[in-house]
Amino acid sequence: MTLQELSAHVAAEFKKTYGRPPRWIVAAPGRVNVIGEHTDYNDGFVLPMAIEYYAVMAADAGATPGTVAIYDTQFKETATIDVSAAVTKGQPKWSNYIRGAIAGFQNRGVKIPALDVAFMSTVPLGGGLSSSAALEVCTATLIEAATGKTIDPIEKALLAQKAEHDFAGVPCGIMDQFISALGREGHLLLLDCRTRKTELVPMSDPAVALLIINTNVKHELGSGEYAKRRAECEEAARILGVASLRDATPDQLERAKSKMTDVVFRRARHVIGEIERTVHAAEGIRQSNWPTVGQFMYASHAALRDDYEVSCKELDVVVDIAEDIGFKGGVYGCRMTGGGFGGCCVALVKAEAIEAITKKIATDYKAKTGIDAVIFSSRPAAGATIIKG
Ligand code: ADP
Ligand code: MG
């Protein structure tokens, strides 16, 4: 579904639900991280792209004073939020992403009007493509449209991040909300997680596309292992005498090898290497040097698998299949994306070969794991937009 079709669909759903057409329609995309994994909390770089899958909200001034009513057209459930006082956490659970974003505006002194809202998201839920950030940034964009109080996109991203921290209890970094708020069609976003400086990296070559392969597994190691990795990175930085691994070079790490355990050394080797790979991959994309970008993606996966140890069998199977298809079959590179232990892979492919590659990965993945993967392609999409308003 194109964004146009999706917004027409949500507008129709709004009309069905509330008996009148919507006055505002807004959208915010999900994302995939092309390279730069587990670098964010080490003050490093990430290189995400907004995908052509969105949360869309259609709205009008609300019928009930002091109330924002939001109808989820997929799950056929309505959240009713009291906005006459400071918005708090509440039910249903998914409404907390919305509550958090609304609270962010209240904290900035914005009075929230009564609203009737219908929404739908084509970002797969919980698949590592950030349906949560899409929902937060979409809500923030709706409040901007409905109140006329627009805020700087970076401030909007930070507001959405705070919603995720405080209302969903997820201590996420800044990537998801930044790309959903600041993405630009035909561009990736090189984001410096230390300075929050962003740089748009053009990628509009019609000959290439990104393929997202959802392994449809999620191993429940996630949060405990994540905390361990963070602690190991901090230990490496301490031994190296730097504020964070962003400040360390491969040489420095090599020289300090005897002072740390093998595990801590390998964790640091991934992070320091990955920060370099991300910057170089961005340069490769600027020059449309796809084979080089693909090599960085494979190298990223190998480091995540062997040094950082956050991959899993299913992710490795996908990357192995991609390597088998190879350059001749139209695959430049492939890697796991997101925190790991399941979720998605991202592959850089020749656009003309998308169909054949999709079929081959689906068939071989099923044969090797017994699981059906979900595979789709996307070009770099635009960040949050007001479609009508
Ligand atoms: P991800 O952001 O990778 O998709 P998260 O666990 O961070 O995974 O966020 C998923 C959660 O976001 C869902 O469990 C749900 O609570 C909420 N959510 C996102 N989009 C929707 C939607 N369209 N309808 C209901 N809930 C949604
Ligand atoms: Mg999320």
PDB file of C-alpha atoms in Angstrom, residues 18 57 68-72 77-81 94-95 98-99 102 115-119 139 142:
ATOM      1  CA  TYR A  18     -17.249   9.208  13.213  1.00  0.00           C
ATOM      2  CA  MET A  57      -3.696   9.086  11.851  1.00  0.00           C
ATOM      3  CA  VAL A  68      -8.809  12.386  22.791  1.00  0.00           C
ATOM      4  CA  ALA A  69     -10.490   9.269  21.390  1.00  0.00           C
ATOM      5  CA  ILE A  70      -8.308   7.046  19.207  1.00  0.00           C
ATOM      6  CA  TYR A  71      -9.736   4.172  17.219  1.00  0.00           C
ATOM      7  CA  ASP A  72      -7.208   1.537  16.150  1.00  0.00           C
ATOM      8  CA  GLU A  77     -10.106  -1.022  19.852  1.00  0.00           C
ATOM      9  CA  THR A  78     -10.554   2.539  21.086  1.00  0.00           C
ATOM     10  CA  ALA A  79      -8.325   4.341  23.566  1.00  0.00           C
ATOM     11  CA  THR A  80      -9.929   7.209  25.442  1.00  0.00           C
ATOM     12  CA  ILE A  81      -7.460   9.672  26.899  1.00  0.00           C
ATOM     13  CA  TRP A  94      -0.555   0.593  23.192  1.00  0.00           C
ATOM     14  CA  SER A  95      -2.122   3.930  24.136  1.00  0.00           C
ATOM     15  CA  ILE A  98       0.322   8.068  22.332  1.00  0.00           C
ATOM     16  CA  ARG A  99      -0.146   9.269  25.917  1.00  0.00           C
ATOM     17  CA  ILE A 102       0.695  14.037  24.204  1.00  0.00           C
ATOM     18  CA  LEU A 115      -9.798  15.070  19.187  1.00  0.00           C
ATOM     19  CA  ASP A 116     -11.442  12.155  17.432  1.00  0.00           C
ATOM     20  CA  VAL A 117      -8.811  10.004  15.754  1.00  0.00           C
ATOM     21  CA  ALA A 118      -8.682   6.888  13.578  1.00  0.00           C
ATOM     22  CA  PHE A 119      -5.341   5.204  13.005  1.00  0.00           C
ATOM     23  CA  THR A 139       1.030  11.334  17.464  1.00  0.00           C
ATOM     24  CA  LEU A 142      -0.940  15.099  14.788  1.00  0.00           C
TER      25      LEU A 142
END
